Amino acid sequence: MAEAPEAGIDIEALENEGDIAADYIEGLLDIADFDGDIDMDVEGDRAMVSVVGATLDELIGDDGEVLEALQELTRLAVHRATGERSRLMLDIGGYREGRRKVLFQIGTEAANKVKESGEIHPLEPMTPFERKVVHDAVAAAGLRSESEGEEPNRYVVVHPAD
């Protein structure tokens, strides 16, 4: 279910991105002989494409590595078709949604530690998706966080309230 459109967001363009991505992913699934249903949605300012099915673990990989690679390939396919950079989010088998819940909890717990101790608290390296969820959780707890380091070892540092 799409959220109410925010000012300046081109829902039609995002839906087009989702359609291009869904076609690309469907082609990959056919080539690899995987069964999966594809759902497309727009959430906030990005297209969301989800693949659901029984045997998709190989498409997720260890710690979501294959999923990340597939998302980048899908973004490239969308870019090639539209000429525009895509922020499309790909989920397979509900992996990202489950991971989002865990990460939000990690961010909330880190914020609580910082509130108690008054000390900055660095977290383990994370992907851009993971860092974004943690930043959102920290902000929801009323604190500030920053990403530090270089990819692939960028990590979130939670700071006490000013």
PDB file of C-alpha atoms in Angstrom:
ATOM      1  CA  MET A   1       0.000   0.000   0.000  1.00  0.00           C
ATOM      2  CA  ALA A   2       1.544   3.297  -1.092  1.00  0.00           C
ATOM      3  CA  GLU A   3       1.932   6.067   1.442  1.00  0.00           C
ATOM      4  CA  ALA A   4       0.422   9.498   0.832  1.00  0.00           C
ATOM      5  CA  PRO A   5       2.646  11.257  -1.698  1.00  0.00           C
ATOM      6  CA  GLU A   6       4.979  13.889  -0.296  1.00  0.00           C
ATOM      7  CA  ALA A   7       5.536  17.168  -2.090  1.00  0.00           C
ATOM      8  CA  GLY A   8       8.060  16.861  -4.896  1.00  0.00           C
ATOM      9  CA  ILE A   9       7.870  13.067  -5.190  1.00  0.00           C
ATOM     10  CA  ASP A  10       7.039  11.780  -8.663  1.00  0.00           C
ATOM     11  CA  ILE A  11       4.948   8.701  -7.862  1.00  0.00           C
ATOM     12  CA  GLU A  12       4.546   7.833 -11.543  1.00  0.00           C
ATOM     13  CA  ALA A  13       8.330   7.809 -12.055  1.00  0.00           C
ATOM     14  CA  LEU A  14       8.784   5.616  -8.968  1.00  0.00           C
ATOM     15  CA  GLU A  15       6.114   3.212 -10.192  1.00  0.00           C
ATOM     16  CA  ASN A  16       7.933   3.085 -13.540  1.00  0.00           C
ATOM     17  CA  GLU A  17      11.190   2.251 -11.709  1.00  0.00           C
ATOM     18  CA  GLY A  18       9.369  -0.524  -9.879  1.00  0.00           C
ATOM     19  CA  ASP A  19       7.979  -1.927 -13.117  1.00  0.00           C
ATOM     20  CA  ILE A  20      11.418  -1.910 -14.785  1.00  0.00           C
ATOM     21  CA  ALA A  21      12.968  -3.533 -11.707  1.00  0.00           C
ATOM     22  CA  ALA A  22      10.216  -6.156 -11.483  1.00  0.00           C
ATOM     23  CA  ASP A  23      10.741  -7.091 -15.146  1.00  0.00           C
ATOM     24  CA  TYR A  24      14.512  -7.305 -14.596  1.00  0.00           C
ATOM     25  CA  ILE A  25      14.155  -9.470 -11.469  1.00  0.00           C
ATOM     26  CA  GLU A  26      11.572 -11.677 -13.176  1.00  0.00           C
ATOM     27  CA  GLY A  27      14.067 -12.277 -15.994  1.00  0.00           C
ATOM     28  CA  LEU A  28      16.780 -13.208 -13.496  1.00  0.00           C
ATOM     29  CA  LEU A  29      14.437 -15.588 -11.680  1.00  0.00           C
ATOM     30  CA  ASP A  30      13.564 -17.268 -14.989  1.00  0.00           C
ATOM     31  CA  ILE A  31      17.224 -17.633 -15.984  1.00  0.00           C
ATOM     32  CA  ALA A  32      18.158 -19.061 -12.582  1.00  0.00           C
ATOM     33  CA  ASP A  33      15.011 -21.254 -12.536  1.00  0.00           C
ATOM     34  CA  PHE A  34      13.717 -19.837  -9.233  1.00  0.00           C
ATOM     35  CA  ASP A  35      10.042 -19.573  -8.423  1.00  0.00           C
ATOM     36  CA  GLY A  36       8.922 -16.349  -6.863  1.00  0.00           C
ATOM     37  CA  ASP A  37       6.131 -13.825  -6.963  1.00  0.00           C
ATOM     38  CA  ILE A  38       7.022 -10.170  -7.358  1.00  0.00           C
ATOM     39  CA  ASP A  39       5.273  -7.337  -5.519  1.00  0.00           C
ATOM     40  CA  MET A  40       5.911  -3.696  -6.344  1.00  0.00           C
ATOM     41  CA  ASP A  41       5.067  -0.685  -4.179  1.00  0.00           C
ATOM     42  CA  VAL A  42       6.138   2.891  -3.533  1.00  0.00           C
ATOM     43  CA  GLU A  43       7.169   3.733   0.008  1.00  0.00           C
ATOM     44  CA  GLY A  44       8.062   7.317   0.779  1.00  0.00           C
ATOM     45  CA  ASP A  45      10.491   8.449  -1.890  1.00  0.00           C
ATOM     46  CA  ARG A  46      11.549   5.080  -3.281  1.00  0.00           C
ATOM     47  CA  ALA A  47      10.222   2.160  -5.239  1.00  0.00           C
ATOM     48  CA  MET A  48      10.059  -1.120  -3.345  1.00  0.00           C
ATOM     49  CA  VAL A  49      10.230  -4.487  -5.102  1.00  0.00           C
ATOM     50  CA  SER A  50       9.747  -7.685  -3.108  1.00  0.00           C
ATOM     51  CA  VAL A  51      10.227 -11.271  -4.215  1.00  0.00           C
ATOM     52  CA  VAL A  52       8.332 -13.838  -2.197  1.00  0.00           C
ATOM     53  CA  GLY A  53       8.520 -17.593  -2.559  1.00  0.00           C
ATOM     54  CA  ALA A  54       9.501 -20.836  -0.896  1.00  0.00           C
ATOM     55  CA  THR A  55      13.151 -21.348  -1.856  1.00  0.00           C
ATOM     56  CA  LEU A  56      14.852 -17.983  -2.054  1.00  0.00           C
ATOM     57  CA  ASP A  57      17.667 -18.334   0.514  1.00  0.00           C
ATOM     58  CA  GLU A  58      20.259 -18.565  -2.275  1.00  0.00           C
ATOM     59  CA  LEU A  59      19.145 -15.133  -3.485  1.00  0.00           C
ATOM     60  CA  ILE A  60      19.686 -13.628  -0.039  1.00  0.00           C
ATOM     61  CA  GLY A  61      23.095 -15.137   0.742  1.00  0.00           C
ATOM     62  CA  ASP A  62      25.075 -14.877   3.954  1.00  0.00           C
ATOM     63  CA  ASP A  63      24.180 -11.656   5.781  1.00  0.00           C
ATOM     64  CA  GLY A  64      22.243 -10.476   2.722  1.00  0.00           C
ATOM     65  CA  GLU A  65      25.319 -10.245   0.482  1.00  0.00           C
ATOM     66  CA  VAL A  66      23.627 -11.697  -2.610  1.00  0.00           C
ATOM     67  CA  LEU A  67      20.555  -9.539  -1.989  1.00  0.00           C
ATOM     68  CA  GLU A  68      22.753  -6.415  -1.873  1.00  0.00           C
ATOM     69  CA  ALA A  69      24.415  -7.398  -5.156  1.00  0.00           C
ATOM     70  CA  LEU A  70      21.055  -8.086  -6.816  1.00  0.00           C
ATOM     71  CA  GLN A  71      19.761  -4.730  -5.614  1.00  0.00           C
ATOM     72  CA  GLU A  72      22.749  -2.946  -7.162  1.00  0.00           C
ATOM     73  CA  LEU A  73      22.315  -4.822 -10.449  1.00  0.00           C
ATOM     74  CA  THR A  74      18.617  -3.961 -10.445  1.00  0.00           C
ATOM     75  CA  ARG A  75      19.385  -0.293  -9.768  1.00  0.00           C
ATOM     76  CA  LEU A  76      21.811  -0.346 -12.709  1.00  0.00           C
ATOM     77  CA  ALA A  77      19.131  -1.866 -14.943  1.00  0.00           C
ATOM     78  CA  VAL A  78      16.703   0.888 -13.901  1.00  0.00           C
ATOM     79  CA  HIS A  79      19.378   3.542 -14.496  1.00  0.00           C
ATOM     80  CA  ARG A  80      20.092   2.138 -17.950  1.00  0.00           C
ATOM     81  CA  ALA A  81      16.391   2.263 -18.840  1.00  0.00           C
ATOM     82  CA  THR A  82      15.563   5.669 -17.340  1.00  0.00           C
ATOM     83  CA  GLY A  83      18.851   7.566 -17.294  1.00  0.00           C
ATOM     84  CA  GLU A  84      18.095   8.446 -13.657  1.00  0.00           C
ATOM     85  CA  ARG A  85      19.812   7.210 -10.499  1.00  0.00           C
ATOM     86  CA  SER A  86      17.517   4.869  -8.582  1.00  0.00           C
ATOM     87  CA  ARG A  87      17.102   4.480  -4.814  1.00  0.00           C
ATOM     88  CA  LEU A  88      15.006   1.370  -5.368  1.00  0.00           C
ATOM     89  CA  MET A  89      14.869  -1.090  -2.471  1.00  0.00           C
ATOM     90  CA  LEU A  90      14.813  -4.817  -3.182  1.00  0.00           C
ATOM     91  CA  ASP A  91      13.622  -7.351  -0.623  1.00  0.00           C
ATOM     92  CA  ILE A  92      13.673 -11.105  -1.021  1.00  0.00           C
ATOM     93  CA  GLY A  93      11.705 -13.479   1.162  1.00  0.00           C
ATOM     94  CA  GLY A  94      11.036 -10.727   3.729  1.00  0.00           C
ATOM     95  CA  TYR A  95      14.747 -10.613   4.666  1.00  0.00           C
ATOM     96  CA  ARG A  96      15.022  -6.809   4.715  1.00  0.00           C
ATOM     97  CA  GLU A  97      11.779  -6.341   6.622  1.00  0.00           C
ATOM     98  CA  GLY A  98      12.918  -8.772   9.311  1.00  0.00           C
ATOM     99  CA  ARG A  99      16.366  -7.192   9.357  1.00  0.00           C
ATOM    100  CA  ARG A 100      14.796  -3.720   9.661  1.00  0.00           C
ATOM    101  CA  LYS A 101      13.047  -4.755  12.905  1.00  0.00           C
ATOM    102  CA  VAL A 102      16.259  -6.172  14.381  1.00  0.00           C
ATOM    103  CA  LEU A 103      18.263  -3.090  13.384  1.00  0.00           C
ATOM    104  CA  PHE A 104      15.679  -0.688  14.779  1.00  0.00           C
ATOM    105  CA  GLN A 105      15.988  -2.535  18.089  1.00  0.00           C
ATOM    106  CA  ILE A 106      19.808  -2.309  17.918  1.00  0.00           C
ATOM    107  CA  GLY A 107      19.567   1.446  17.316  1.00  0.00           C
ATOM    108  CA  THR A 108      17.092   1.896  20.160  1.00  0.00           C
ATOM    109  CA  GLU A 109      19.258  -0.108  22.570  1.00  0.00           C
ATOM    110  CA  ALA A 110      22.371   1.866  21.560  1.00  0.00           C
ATOM    111  CA  ALA A 111      20.498   5.142  22.146  1.00  0.00           C
ATOM    112  CA  ASN A 112      19.400   3.931  25.581  1.00  0.00           C
ATOM    113  CA  LYS A 113      23.018   3.034  26.484  1.00  0.00           C
ATOM    114  CA  VAL A 114      24.168   6.495  25.436  1.00  0.00           C
ATOM    115  CA  LYS A 115      21.366   8.155  27.431  1.00  0.00           C
ATOM    116  CA  GLU A 116      22.453   6.185  30.527  1.00  0.00           C
ATOM    117  CA  SER A 117      26.210   6.595  30.140  1.00  0.00           C
ATOM    118  CA  GLY A 118      26.468   9.989  28.446  1.00  0.00           C
ATOM    119  CA  GLU A 119      29.270   8.487  26.317  1.00  0.00           C
ATOM    120  CA  ILE A 120      29.391   8.061  22.537  1.00  0.00           C
ATOM    121  CA  HIS A 121      28.716   4.516  21.389  1.00  0.00           C
ATOM    122  CA  PRO A 122      30.125   3.122  18.104  1.00  0.00           C
ATOM    123  CA  LEU A 123      28.421   0.136  16.488  1.00  0.00           C
ATOM    124  CA  GLU A 124      29.704  -2.596  14.184  1.00  0.00           C
ATOM    125  CA  PRO A 125      30.182  -1.910  10.445  1.00  0.00           C
ATOM    126  CA  MET A 126      26.926  -2.021   8.474  1.00  0.00           C
ATOM    127  CA  THR A 127      25.614  -1.677   4.947  1.00  0.00           C
ATOM    128  CA  PRO A 128      24.029   1.641   3.915  1.00  0.00           C
ATOM    129  CA  PHE A 129      20.540   0.138   4.370  1.00  0.00           C
ATOM    130  CA  GLU A 130      21.416  -1.060   7.875  1.00  0.00           C
ATOM    131  CA  ARG A 131      22.943   2.279   8.882  1.00  0.00           C
ATOM    132  CA  LYS A 132      19.850   4.160   7.665  1.00  0.00           C
ATOM    133  CA  VAL A 133      17.564   2.046   9.854  1.00  0.00           C
ATOM    134  CA  VAL A 134      19.821   2.547  12.883  1.00  0.00           C
ATOM    135  CA  HIS A 135      20.013   6.326  12.263  1.00  0.00           C
ATOM    136  CA  ASP A 136      16.200   6.413  12.142  1.00  0.00           C
ATOM    137  CA  ALA A 137      15.946   4.502  15.446  1.00  0.00           C
ATOM    138  CA  VAL A 138      18.463   6.803  17.147  1.00  0.00           C
ATOM    139  CA  ALA A 139      16.623   9.895  15.882  1.00  0.00           C
ATOM    140  CA  ALA A 140      13.321   8.443  17.126  1.00  0.00           C
ATOM    141  CA  ALA A 141      14.948   8.097  20.552  1.00  0.00           C
ATOM    142  CA  GLY A 142      15.872  11.796  20.461  1.00  0.00           C
ATOM    143  CA  LEU A 143      19.622  11.416  19.939  1.00  0.00           C
ATOM    144  CA  ARG A 144      22.050  12.138  17.120  1.00  0.00           C
ATOM    145  CA  SER A 145      24.127   9.640  15.154  1.00  0.00           C
ATOM    146  CA  GLU A 146      26.714   9.811  12.391  1.00  0.00           C
ATOM    147  CA  SER A 147      28.304   7.343  10.003  1.00  0.00           C
ATOM    148  CA  GLU A 148      32.078   7.107  10.156  1.00  0.00           C
ATOM    149  CA  GLY A 149      34.771   5.106   8.386  1.00  0.00           C
ATOM    150  CA  GLU A 150      35.121   3.949   4.791  1.00  0.00           C
ATOM    151  CA  GLU A 151      33.066   1.342   2.924  1.00  0.00           C
ATOM    152  CA  PRO A 152      32.761  -1.542   3.514  1.00  0.00           C
ATOM    153  CA  ASN A 153      33.622  -0.769   7.133  1.00  0.00           C
ATOM    154  CA  ARG A 154      31.379   2.280   7.683  1.00  0.00           C
ATOM    155  CA  TYR A 155      29.642   2.216  11.032  1.00  0.00           C
ATOM    156  CA  VAL A 156      27.227   4.279  13.106  1.00  0.00           C
ATOM    157  CA  VAL A 157      28.342   6.298  16.129  1.00  0.00           C
ATOM    158  CA  VAL A 158      25.596   7.327  18.538  1.00  0.00           C
ATOM    159  CA  HIS A 159      26.153  10.642  20.334  1.00  0.00           C
ATOM    160  CA  PRO A 160      24.628  11.911  23.585  1.00  0.00           C
ATOM    161  CA  ALA A 161      22.067  14.730  23.409  1.00  0.00           C
ATOM    162  CA  ASP A 162      23.681  18.167  23.116  1.00  0.00           C
TER     163      ASP A 162
END
